[in-house]
XYZ file of N, CA, C and O in Angstrom:
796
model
N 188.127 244.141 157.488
C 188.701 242.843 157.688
C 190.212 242.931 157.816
O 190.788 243.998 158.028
N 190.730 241.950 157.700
C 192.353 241.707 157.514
C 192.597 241.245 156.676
O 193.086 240.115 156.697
N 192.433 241.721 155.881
C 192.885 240.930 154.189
C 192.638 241.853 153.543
O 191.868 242.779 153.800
N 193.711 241.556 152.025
C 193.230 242.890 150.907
C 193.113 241.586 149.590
O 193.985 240.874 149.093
N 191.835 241.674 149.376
C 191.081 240.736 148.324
C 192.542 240.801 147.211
O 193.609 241.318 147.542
N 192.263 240.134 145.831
C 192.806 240.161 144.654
C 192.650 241.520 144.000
O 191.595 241.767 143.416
N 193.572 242.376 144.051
C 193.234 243.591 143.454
C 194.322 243.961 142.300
O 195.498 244.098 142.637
N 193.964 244.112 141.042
C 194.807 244.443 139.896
C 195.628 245.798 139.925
O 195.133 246.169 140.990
N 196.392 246.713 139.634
C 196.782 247.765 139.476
C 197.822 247.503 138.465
O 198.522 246.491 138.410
N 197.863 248.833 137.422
C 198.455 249.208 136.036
C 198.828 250.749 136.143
O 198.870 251.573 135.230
N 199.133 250.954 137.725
C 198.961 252.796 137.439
C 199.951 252.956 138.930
O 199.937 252.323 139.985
N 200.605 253.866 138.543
C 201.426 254.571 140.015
C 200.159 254.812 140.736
O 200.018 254.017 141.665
N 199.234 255.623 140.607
C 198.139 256.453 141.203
C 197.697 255.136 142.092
O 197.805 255.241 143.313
N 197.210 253.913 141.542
C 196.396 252.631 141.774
C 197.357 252.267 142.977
O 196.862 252.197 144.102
N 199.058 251.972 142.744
C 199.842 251.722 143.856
C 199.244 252.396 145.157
O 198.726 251.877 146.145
N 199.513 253.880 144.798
C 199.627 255.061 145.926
C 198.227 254.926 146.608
O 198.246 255.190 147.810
N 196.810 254.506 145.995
C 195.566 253.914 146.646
C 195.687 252.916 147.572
O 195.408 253.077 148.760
N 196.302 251.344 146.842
C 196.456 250.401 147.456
C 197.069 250.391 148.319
O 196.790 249.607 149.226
N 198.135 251.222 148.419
C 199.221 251.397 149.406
C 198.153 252.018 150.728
O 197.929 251.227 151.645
N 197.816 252.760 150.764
C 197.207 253.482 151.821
C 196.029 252.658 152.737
O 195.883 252.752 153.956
N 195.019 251.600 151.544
C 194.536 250.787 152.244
C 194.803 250.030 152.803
O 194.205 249.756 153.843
N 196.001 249.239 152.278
C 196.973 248.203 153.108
C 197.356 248.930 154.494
O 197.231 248.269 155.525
N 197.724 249.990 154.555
C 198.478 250.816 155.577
C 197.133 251.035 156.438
O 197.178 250.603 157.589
N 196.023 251.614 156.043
C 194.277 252.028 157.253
C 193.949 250.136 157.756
O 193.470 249.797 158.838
N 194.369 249.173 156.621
C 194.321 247.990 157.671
C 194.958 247.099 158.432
O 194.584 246.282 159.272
N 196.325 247.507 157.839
C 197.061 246.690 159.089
C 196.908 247.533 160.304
O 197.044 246.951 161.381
N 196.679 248.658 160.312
C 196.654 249.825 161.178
C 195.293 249.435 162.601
O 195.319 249.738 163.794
N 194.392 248.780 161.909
C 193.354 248.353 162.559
C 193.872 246.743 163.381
O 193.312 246.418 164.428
N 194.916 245.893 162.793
C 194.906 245.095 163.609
C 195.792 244.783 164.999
O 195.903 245.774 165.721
N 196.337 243.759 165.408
C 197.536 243.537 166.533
C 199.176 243.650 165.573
O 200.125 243.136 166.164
N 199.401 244.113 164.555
C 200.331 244.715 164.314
C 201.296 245.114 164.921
O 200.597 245.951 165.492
N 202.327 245.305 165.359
C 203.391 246.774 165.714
C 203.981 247.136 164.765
O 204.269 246.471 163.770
N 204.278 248.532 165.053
C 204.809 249.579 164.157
C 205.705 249.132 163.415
O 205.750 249.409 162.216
N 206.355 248.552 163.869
C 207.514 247.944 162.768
C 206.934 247.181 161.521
O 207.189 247.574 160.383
N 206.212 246.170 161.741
C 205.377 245.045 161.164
C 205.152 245.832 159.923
O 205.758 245.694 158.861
N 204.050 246.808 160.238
C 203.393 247.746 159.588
C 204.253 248.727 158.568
O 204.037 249.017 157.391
N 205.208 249.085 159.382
C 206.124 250.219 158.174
C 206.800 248.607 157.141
O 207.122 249.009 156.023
N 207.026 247.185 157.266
C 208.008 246.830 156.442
C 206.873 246.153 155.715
O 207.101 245.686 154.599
N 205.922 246.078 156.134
C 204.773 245.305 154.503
C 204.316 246.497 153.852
O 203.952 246.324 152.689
N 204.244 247.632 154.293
C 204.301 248.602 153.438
C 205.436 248.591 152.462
O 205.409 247.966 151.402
N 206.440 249.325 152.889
C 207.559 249.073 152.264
C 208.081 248.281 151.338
O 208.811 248.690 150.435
N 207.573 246.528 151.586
C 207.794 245.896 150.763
C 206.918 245.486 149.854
O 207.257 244.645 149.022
N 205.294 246.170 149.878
C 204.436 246.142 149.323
C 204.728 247.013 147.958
O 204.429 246.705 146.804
N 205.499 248.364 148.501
C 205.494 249.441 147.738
C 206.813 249.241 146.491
O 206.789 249.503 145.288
N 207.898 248.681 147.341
C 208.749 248.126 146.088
C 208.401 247.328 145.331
O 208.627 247.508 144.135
N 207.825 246.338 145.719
C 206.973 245.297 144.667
C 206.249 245.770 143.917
O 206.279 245.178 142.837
N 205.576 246.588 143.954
C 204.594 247.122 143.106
C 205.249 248.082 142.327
O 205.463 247.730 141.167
N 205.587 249.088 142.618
C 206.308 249.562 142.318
C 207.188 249.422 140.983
O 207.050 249.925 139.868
N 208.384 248.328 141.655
C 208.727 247.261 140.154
C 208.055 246.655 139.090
O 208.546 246.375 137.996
N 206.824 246.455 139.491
C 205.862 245.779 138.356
C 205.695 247.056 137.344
O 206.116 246.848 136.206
N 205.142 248.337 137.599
C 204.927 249.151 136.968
C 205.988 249.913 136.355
O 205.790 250.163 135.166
N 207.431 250.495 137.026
C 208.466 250.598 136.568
C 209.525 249.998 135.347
O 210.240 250.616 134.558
N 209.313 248.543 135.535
C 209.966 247.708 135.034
C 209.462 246.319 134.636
O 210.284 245.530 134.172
N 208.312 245.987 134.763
C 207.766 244.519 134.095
C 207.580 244.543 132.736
O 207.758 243.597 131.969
N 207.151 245.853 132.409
C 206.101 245.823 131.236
C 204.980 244.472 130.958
O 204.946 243.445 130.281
N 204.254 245.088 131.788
C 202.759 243.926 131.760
C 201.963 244.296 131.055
O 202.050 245.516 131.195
N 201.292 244.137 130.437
C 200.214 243.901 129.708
C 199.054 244.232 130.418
O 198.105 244.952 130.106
N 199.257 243.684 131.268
C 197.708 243.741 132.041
C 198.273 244.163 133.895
O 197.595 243.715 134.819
N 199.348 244.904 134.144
C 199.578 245.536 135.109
C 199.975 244.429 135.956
O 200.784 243.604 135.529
N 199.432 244.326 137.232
C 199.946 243.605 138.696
C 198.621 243.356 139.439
O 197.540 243.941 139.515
N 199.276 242.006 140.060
C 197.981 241.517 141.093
C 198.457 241.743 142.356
O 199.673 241.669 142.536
N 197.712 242.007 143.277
C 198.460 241.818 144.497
C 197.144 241.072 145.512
O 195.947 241.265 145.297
N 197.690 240.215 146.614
C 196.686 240.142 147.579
C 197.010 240.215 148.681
O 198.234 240.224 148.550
N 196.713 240.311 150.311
C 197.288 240.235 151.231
C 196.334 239.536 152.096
O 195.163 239.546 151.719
N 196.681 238.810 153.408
C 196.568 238.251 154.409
C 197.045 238.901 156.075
O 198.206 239.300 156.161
N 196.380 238.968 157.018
C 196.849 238.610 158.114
C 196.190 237.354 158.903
O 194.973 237.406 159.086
N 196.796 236.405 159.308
C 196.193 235.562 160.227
C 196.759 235.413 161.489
O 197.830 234.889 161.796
N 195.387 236.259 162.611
C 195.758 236.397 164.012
C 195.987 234.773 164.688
O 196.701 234.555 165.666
N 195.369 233.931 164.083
C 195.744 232.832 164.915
C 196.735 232.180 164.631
O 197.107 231.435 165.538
N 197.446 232.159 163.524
C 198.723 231.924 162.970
C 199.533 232.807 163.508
O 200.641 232.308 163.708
N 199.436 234.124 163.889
C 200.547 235.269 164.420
C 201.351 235.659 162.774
O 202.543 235.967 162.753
N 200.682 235.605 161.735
C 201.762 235.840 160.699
C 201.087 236.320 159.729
O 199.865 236.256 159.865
N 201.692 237.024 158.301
C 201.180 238.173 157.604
C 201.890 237.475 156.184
O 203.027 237.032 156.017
N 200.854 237.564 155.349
C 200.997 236.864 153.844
C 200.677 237.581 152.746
O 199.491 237.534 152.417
N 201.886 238.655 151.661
C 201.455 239.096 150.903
C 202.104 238.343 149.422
O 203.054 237.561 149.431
N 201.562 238.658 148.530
C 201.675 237.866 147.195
C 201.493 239.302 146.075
O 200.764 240.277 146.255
N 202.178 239.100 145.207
C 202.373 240.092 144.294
C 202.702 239.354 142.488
O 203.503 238.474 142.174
N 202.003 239.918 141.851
C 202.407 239.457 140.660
C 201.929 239.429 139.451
O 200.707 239.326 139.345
N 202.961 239.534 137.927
C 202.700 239.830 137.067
C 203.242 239.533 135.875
O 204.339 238.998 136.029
N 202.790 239.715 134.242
C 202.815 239.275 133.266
C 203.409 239.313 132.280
O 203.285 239.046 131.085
N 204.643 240.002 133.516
C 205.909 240.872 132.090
C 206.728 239.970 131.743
O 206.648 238.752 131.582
N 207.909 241.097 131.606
C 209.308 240.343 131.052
C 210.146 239.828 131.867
O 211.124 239.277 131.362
N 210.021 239.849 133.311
C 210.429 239.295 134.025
C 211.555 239.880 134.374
O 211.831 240.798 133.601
N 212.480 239.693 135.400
C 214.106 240.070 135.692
C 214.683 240.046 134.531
O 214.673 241.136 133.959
N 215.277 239.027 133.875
C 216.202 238.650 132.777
C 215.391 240.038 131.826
O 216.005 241.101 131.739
N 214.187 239.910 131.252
C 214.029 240.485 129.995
C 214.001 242.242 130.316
O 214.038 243.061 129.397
N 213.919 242.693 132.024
C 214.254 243.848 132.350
C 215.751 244.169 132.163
O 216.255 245.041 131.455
N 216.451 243.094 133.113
C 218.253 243.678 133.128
C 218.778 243.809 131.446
O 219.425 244.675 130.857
N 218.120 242.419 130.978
C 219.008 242.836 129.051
C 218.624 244.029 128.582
O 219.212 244.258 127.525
N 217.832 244.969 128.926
C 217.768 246.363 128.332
C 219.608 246.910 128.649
O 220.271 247.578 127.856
N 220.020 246.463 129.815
C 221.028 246.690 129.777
C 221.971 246.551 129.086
O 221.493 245.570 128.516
N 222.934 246.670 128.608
C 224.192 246.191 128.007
C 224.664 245.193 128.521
O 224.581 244.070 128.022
N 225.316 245.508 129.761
C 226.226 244.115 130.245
C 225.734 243.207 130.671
O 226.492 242.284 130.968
N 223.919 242.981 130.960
C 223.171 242.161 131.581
C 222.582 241.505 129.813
O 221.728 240.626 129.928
N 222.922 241.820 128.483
C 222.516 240.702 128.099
C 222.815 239.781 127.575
O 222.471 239.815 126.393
N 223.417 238.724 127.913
C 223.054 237.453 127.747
C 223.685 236.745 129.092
O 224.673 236.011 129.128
N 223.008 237.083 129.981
C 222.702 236.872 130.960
C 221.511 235.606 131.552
O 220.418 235.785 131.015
N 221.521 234.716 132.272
C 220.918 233.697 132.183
C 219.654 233.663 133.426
O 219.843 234.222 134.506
N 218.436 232.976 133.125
C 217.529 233.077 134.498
C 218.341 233.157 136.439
O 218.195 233.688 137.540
N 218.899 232.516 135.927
C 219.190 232.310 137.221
C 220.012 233.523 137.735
O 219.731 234.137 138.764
N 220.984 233.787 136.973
C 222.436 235.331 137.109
C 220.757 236.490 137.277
O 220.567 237.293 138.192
N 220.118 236.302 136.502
C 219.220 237.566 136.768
C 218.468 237.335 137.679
O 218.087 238.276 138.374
N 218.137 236.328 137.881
C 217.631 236.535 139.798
C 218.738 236.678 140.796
O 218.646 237.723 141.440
N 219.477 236.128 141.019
C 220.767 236.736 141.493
C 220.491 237.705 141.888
O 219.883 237.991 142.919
N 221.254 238.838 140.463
C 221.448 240.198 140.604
C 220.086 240.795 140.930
O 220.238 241.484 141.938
N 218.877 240.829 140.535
C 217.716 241.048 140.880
C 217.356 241.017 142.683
O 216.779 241.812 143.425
N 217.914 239.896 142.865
C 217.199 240.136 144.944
C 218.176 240.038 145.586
O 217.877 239.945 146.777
N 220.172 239.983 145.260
C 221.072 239.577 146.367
C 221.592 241.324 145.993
O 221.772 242.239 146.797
N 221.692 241.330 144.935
C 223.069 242.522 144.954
C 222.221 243.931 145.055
O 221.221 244.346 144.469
N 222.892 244.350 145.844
C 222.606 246.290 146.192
C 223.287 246.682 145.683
O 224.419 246.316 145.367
N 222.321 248.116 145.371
C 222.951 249.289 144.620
C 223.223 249.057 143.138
O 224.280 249.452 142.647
N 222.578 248.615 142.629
C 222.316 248.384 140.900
C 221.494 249.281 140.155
O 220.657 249.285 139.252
N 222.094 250.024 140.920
C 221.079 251.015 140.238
C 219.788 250.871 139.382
O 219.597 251.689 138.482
N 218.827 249.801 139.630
C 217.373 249.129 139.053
C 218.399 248.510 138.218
O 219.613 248.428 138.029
N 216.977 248.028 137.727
C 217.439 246.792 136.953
C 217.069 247.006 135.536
O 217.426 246.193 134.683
N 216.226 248.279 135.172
C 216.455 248.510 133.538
C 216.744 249.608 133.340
O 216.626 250.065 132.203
N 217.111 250.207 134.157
C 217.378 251.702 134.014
C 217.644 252.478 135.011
O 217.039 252.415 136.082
N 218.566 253.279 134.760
C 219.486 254.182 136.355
C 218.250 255.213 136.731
O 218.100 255.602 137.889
N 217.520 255.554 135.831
C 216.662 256.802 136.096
C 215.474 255.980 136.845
O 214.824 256.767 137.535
N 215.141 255.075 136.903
C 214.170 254.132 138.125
C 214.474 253.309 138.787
O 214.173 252.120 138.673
N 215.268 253.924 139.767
C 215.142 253.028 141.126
C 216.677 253.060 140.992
O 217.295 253.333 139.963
N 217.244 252.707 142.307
C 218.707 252.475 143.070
C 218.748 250.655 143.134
O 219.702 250.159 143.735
N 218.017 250.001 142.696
C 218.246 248.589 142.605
C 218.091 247.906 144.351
O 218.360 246.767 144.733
N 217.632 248.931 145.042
C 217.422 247.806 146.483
C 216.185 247.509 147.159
O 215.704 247.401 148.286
N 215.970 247.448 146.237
C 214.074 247.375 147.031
C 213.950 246.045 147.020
O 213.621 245.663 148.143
N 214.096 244.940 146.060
C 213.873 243.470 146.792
C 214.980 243.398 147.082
O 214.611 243.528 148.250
N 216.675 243.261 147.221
C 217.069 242.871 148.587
C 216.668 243.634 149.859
O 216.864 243.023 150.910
N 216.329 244.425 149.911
C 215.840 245.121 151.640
C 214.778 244.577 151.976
O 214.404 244.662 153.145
N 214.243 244.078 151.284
C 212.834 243.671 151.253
C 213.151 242.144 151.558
O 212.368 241.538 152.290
N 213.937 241.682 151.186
C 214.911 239.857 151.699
C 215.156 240.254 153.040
O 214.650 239.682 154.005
N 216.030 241.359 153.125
C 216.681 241.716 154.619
C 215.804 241.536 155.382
O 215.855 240.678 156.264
N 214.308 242.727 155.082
C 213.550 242.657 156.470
C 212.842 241.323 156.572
O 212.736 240.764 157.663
N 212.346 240.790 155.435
C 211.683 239.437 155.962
C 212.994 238.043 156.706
O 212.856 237.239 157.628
N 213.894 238.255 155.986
C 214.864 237.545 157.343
C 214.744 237.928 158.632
O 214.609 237.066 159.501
N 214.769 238.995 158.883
C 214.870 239.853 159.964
C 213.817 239.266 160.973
O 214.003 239.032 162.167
N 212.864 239.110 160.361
C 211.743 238.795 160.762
C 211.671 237.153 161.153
O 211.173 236.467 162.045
N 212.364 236.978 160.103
C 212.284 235.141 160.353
C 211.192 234.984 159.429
O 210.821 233.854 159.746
N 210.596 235.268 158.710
C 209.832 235.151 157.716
C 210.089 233.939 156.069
O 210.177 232.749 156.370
N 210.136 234.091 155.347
C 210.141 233.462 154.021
C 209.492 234.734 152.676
O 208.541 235.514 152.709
N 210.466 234.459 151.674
C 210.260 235.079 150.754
C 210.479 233.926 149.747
O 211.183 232.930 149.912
N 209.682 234.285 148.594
C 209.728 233.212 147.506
C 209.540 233.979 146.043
O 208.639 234.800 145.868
N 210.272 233.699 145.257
C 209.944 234.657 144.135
C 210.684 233.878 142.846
O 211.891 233.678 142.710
N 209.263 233.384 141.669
C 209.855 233.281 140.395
C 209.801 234.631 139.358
O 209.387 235.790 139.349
N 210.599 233.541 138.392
C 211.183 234.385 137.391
C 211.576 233.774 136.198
O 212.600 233.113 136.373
N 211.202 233.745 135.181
C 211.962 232.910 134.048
C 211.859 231.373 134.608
O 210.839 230.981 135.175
N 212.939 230.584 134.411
C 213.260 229.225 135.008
C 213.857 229.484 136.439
O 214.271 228.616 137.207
N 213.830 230.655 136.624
C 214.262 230.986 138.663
C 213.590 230.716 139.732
O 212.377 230.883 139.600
N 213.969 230.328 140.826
C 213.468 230.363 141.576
C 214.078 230.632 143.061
O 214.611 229.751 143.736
N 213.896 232.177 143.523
C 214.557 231.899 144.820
C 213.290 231.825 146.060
O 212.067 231.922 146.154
N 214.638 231.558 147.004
C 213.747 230.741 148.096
C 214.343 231.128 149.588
O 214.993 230.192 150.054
N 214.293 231.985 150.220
C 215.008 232.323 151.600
C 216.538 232.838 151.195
O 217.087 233.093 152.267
N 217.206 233.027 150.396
C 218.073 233.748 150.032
C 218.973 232.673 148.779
O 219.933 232.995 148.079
N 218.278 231.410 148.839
C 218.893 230.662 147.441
C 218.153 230.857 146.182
O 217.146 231.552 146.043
N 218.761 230.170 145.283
C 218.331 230.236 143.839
C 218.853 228.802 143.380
O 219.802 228.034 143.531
N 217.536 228.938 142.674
C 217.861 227.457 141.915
C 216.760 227.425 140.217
O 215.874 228.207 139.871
N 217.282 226.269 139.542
C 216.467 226.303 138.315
C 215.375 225.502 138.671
O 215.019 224.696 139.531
N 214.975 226.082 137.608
C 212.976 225.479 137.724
C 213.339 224.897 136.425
O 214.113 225.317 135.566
N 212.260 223.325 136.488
C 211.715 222.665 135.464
C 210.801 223.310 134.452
O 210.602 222.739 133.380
N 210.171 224.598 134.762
C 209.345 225.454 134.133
C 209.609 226.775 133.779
O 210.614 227.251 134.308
N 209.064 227.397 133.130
C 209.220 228.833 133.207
C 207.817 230.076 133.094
O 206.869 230.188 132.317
N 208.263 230.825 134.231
C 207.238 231.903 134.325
C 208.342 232.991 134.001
O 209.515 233.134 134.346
N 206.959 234.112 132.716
C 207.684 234.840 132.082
C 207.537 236.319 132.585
O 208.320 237.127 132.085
N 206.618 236.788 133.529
C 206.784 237.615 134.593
C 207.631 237.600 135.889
O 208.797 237.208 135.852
N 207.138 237.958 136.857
C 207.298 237.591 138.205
C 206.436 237.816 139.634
O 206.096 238.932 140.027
N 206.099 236.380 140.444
C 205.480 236.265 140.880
C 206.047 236.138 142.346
O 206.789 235.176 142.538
N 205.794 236.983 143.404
C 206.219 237.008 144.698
C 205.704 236.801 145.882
O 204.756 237.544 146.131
N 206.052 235.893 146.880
C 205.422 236.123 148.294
C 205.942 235.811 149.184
O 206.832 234.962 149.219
N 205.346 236.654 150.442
C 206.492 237.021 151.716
C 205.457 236.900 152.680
O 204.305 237.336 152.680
N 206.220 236.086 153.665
C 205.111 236.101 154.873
C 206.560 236.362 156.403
O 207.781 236.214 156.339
N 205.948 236.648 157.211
C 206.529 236.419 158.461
C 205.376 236.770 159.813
O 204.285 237.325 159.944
N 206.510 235.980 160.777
C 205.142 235.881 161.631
C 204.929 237.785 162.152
O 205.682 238.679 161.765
N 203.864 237.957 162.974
C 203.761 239.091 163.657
C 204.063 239.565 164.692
O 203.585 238.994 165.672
N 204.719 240.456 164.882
C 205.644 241.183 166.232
C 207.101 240.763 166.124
O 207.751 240.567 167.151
N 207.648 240.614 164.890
C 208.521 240.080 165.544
C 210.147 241.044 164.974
O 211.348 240.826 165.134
N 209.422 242.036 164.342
C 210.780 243.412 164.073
C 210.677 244.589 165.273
O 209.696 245.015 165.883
N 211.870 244.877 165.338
C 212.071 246.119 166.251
C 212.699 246.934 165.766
O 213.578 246.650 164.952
N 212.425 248.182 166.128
C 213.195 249.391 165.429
C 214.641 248.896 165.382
O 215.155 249.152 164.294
N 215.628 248.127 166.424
C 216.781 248.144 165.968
C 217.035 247.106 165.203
O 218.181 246.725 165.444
N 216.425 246.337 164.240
C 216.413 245.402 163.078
C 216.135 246.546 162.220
O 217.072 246.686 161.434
N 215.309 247.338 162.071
C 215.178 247.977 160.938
C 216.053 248.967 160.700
O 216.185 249.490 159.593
N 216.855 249.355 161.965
C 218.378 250.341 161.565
C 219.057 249.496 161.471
O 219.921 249.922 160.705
N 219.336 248.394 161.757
C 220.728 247.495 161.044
C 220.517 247.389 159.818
O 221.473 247.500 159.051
N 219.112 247.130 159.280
C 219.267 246.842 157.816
C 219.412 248.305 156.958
O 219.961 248.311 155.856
N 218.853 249.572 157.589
C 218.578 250.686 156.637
C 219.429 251.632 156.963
O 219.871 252.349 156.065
N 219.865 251.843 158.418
C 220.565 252.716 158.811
C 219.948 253.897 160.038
O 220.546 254.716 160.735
N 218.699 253.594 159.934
C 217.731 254.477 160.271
C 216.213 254.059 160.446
O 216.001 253.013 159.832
N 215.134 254.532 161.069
C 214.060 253.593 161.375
C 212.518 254.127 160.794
O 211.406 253.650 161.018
N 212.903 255.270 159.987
C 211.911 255.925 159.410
C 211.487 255.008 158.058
O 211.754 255.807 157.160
N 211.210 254.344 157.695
C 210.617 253.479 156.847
C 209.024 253.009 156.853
O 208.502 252.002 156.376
N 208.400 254.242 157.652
C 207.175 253.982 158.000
C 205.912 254.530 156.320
O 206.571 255.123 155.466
N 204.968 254.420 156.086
C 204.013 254.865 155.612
C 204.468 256.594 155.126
O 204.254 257.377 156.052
N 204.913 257.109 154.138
C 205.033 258.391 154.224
C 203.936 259.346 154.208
O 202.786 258.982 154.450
N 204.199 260.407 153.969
C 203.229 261.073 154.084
C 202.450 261.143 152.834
O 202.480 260.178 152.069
N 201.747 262.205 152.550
C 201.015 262.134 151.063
C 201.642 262.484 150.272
O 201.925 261.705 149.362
N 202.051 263.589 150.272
C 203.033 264.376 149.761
C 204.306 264.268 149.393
O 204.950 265.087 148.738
N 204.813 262.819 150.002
C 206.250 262.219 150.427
C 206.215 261.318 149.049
O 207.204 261.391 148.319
N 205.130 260.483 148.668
C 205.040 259.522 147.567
C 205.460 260.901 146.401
O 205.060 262.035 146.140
N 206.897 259.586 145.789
C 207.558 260.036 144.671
C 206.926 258.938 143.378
O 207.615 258.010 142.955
N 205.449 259.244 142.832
C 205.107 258.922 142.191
C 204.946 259.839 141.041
O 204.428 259.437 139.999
């Protein structure tokens, strides 16, 4: 089909599975290459982060969508942790830091070296992951605490979610290799190899 049901994962290994099925089915549909290397990509940071840095309880959900008659691609990600804020205050200078400053720094600012720790992650996987779905003309949406951003704003929520819950859609066909070197530098951002996953 074109869809990846509700599927839980709590494990790098579970990512590096899911990842590959996502990748054998967009692979099967009207896709282009581009399409394909950036829902990977942004599949893989998302997830990624959940396991790195949520501390969930019960791991990460993810589901995905393509709809050919819509022309557009819908993934959703999400989980039961501590959310941005309760990741960055491991930091020093991030704590007392407020929902909103930690979504902020969480999806605008590059090169933060992650967000609970220098030894996981360079801190750019959800803004690149903003970049390409702009790029695209797409929508990204992602809570957090009382956060909420929305196409590159932030604003407070009447509520609060104490994980974080994400989703990105954009329509289909609509990146080209030279969108994906303006944002990266370079256009290799495709599916790596087996061997390539730094899990």
């Amino acid at each position: 089909g074109k869809f990846i049901e509700f599927r839980k994962f709590s494990s790098l290994e579970e990512v590096d599975n899911y990842l590959q099925e996502i990748f054998g089915i967009l692979k099967r549909t009207d896709l282009n290459e581009e399409d394909i290397n950036a829902i990977v990509y942004i599949s893989q940071e998302l997830m990624d982060n959940v396991i790195r840095h949520a501390k969930s309880p019960n791991g990460g959900l993810l589901c995905g969508m393509v709809y050919p008659r819509r022309k557009e691609v819908e993934f959703s990600i999400v989980d039961c942790g501590i959310g941005f804020k309760g990741s960055l205050s491991i930091r020093k200078e991030f704590q007392n830091i407020s929902d909103l400053e930690a979504m902020e720094i969480a999806t605008l600012k590059e090169n933060m070296d992650g967000t609970c720790d220098v030894l996981k992650g360079g801190g750019n996987g959800i803004p690149y992951s903003w970049k390409l779905v702009n790029k695209a003309g797409g929508e990204l949406i992602i809570f957090s605490g009382s956060a909420m951003f929305k196409n590159g704003s932030i604003q407070k929520l009447p509520y609060k979610w104490n994980g974080v819950a994400i989703r990105f859609s954009f329509p289909l066909c609509t990146l080209s290799k030279d969108m994906i070197i303006d944002i990266f530098g370079y256009d290799d951002i495709g599916f790596p190899e087996e061997d390539e996953f730094l899990f």
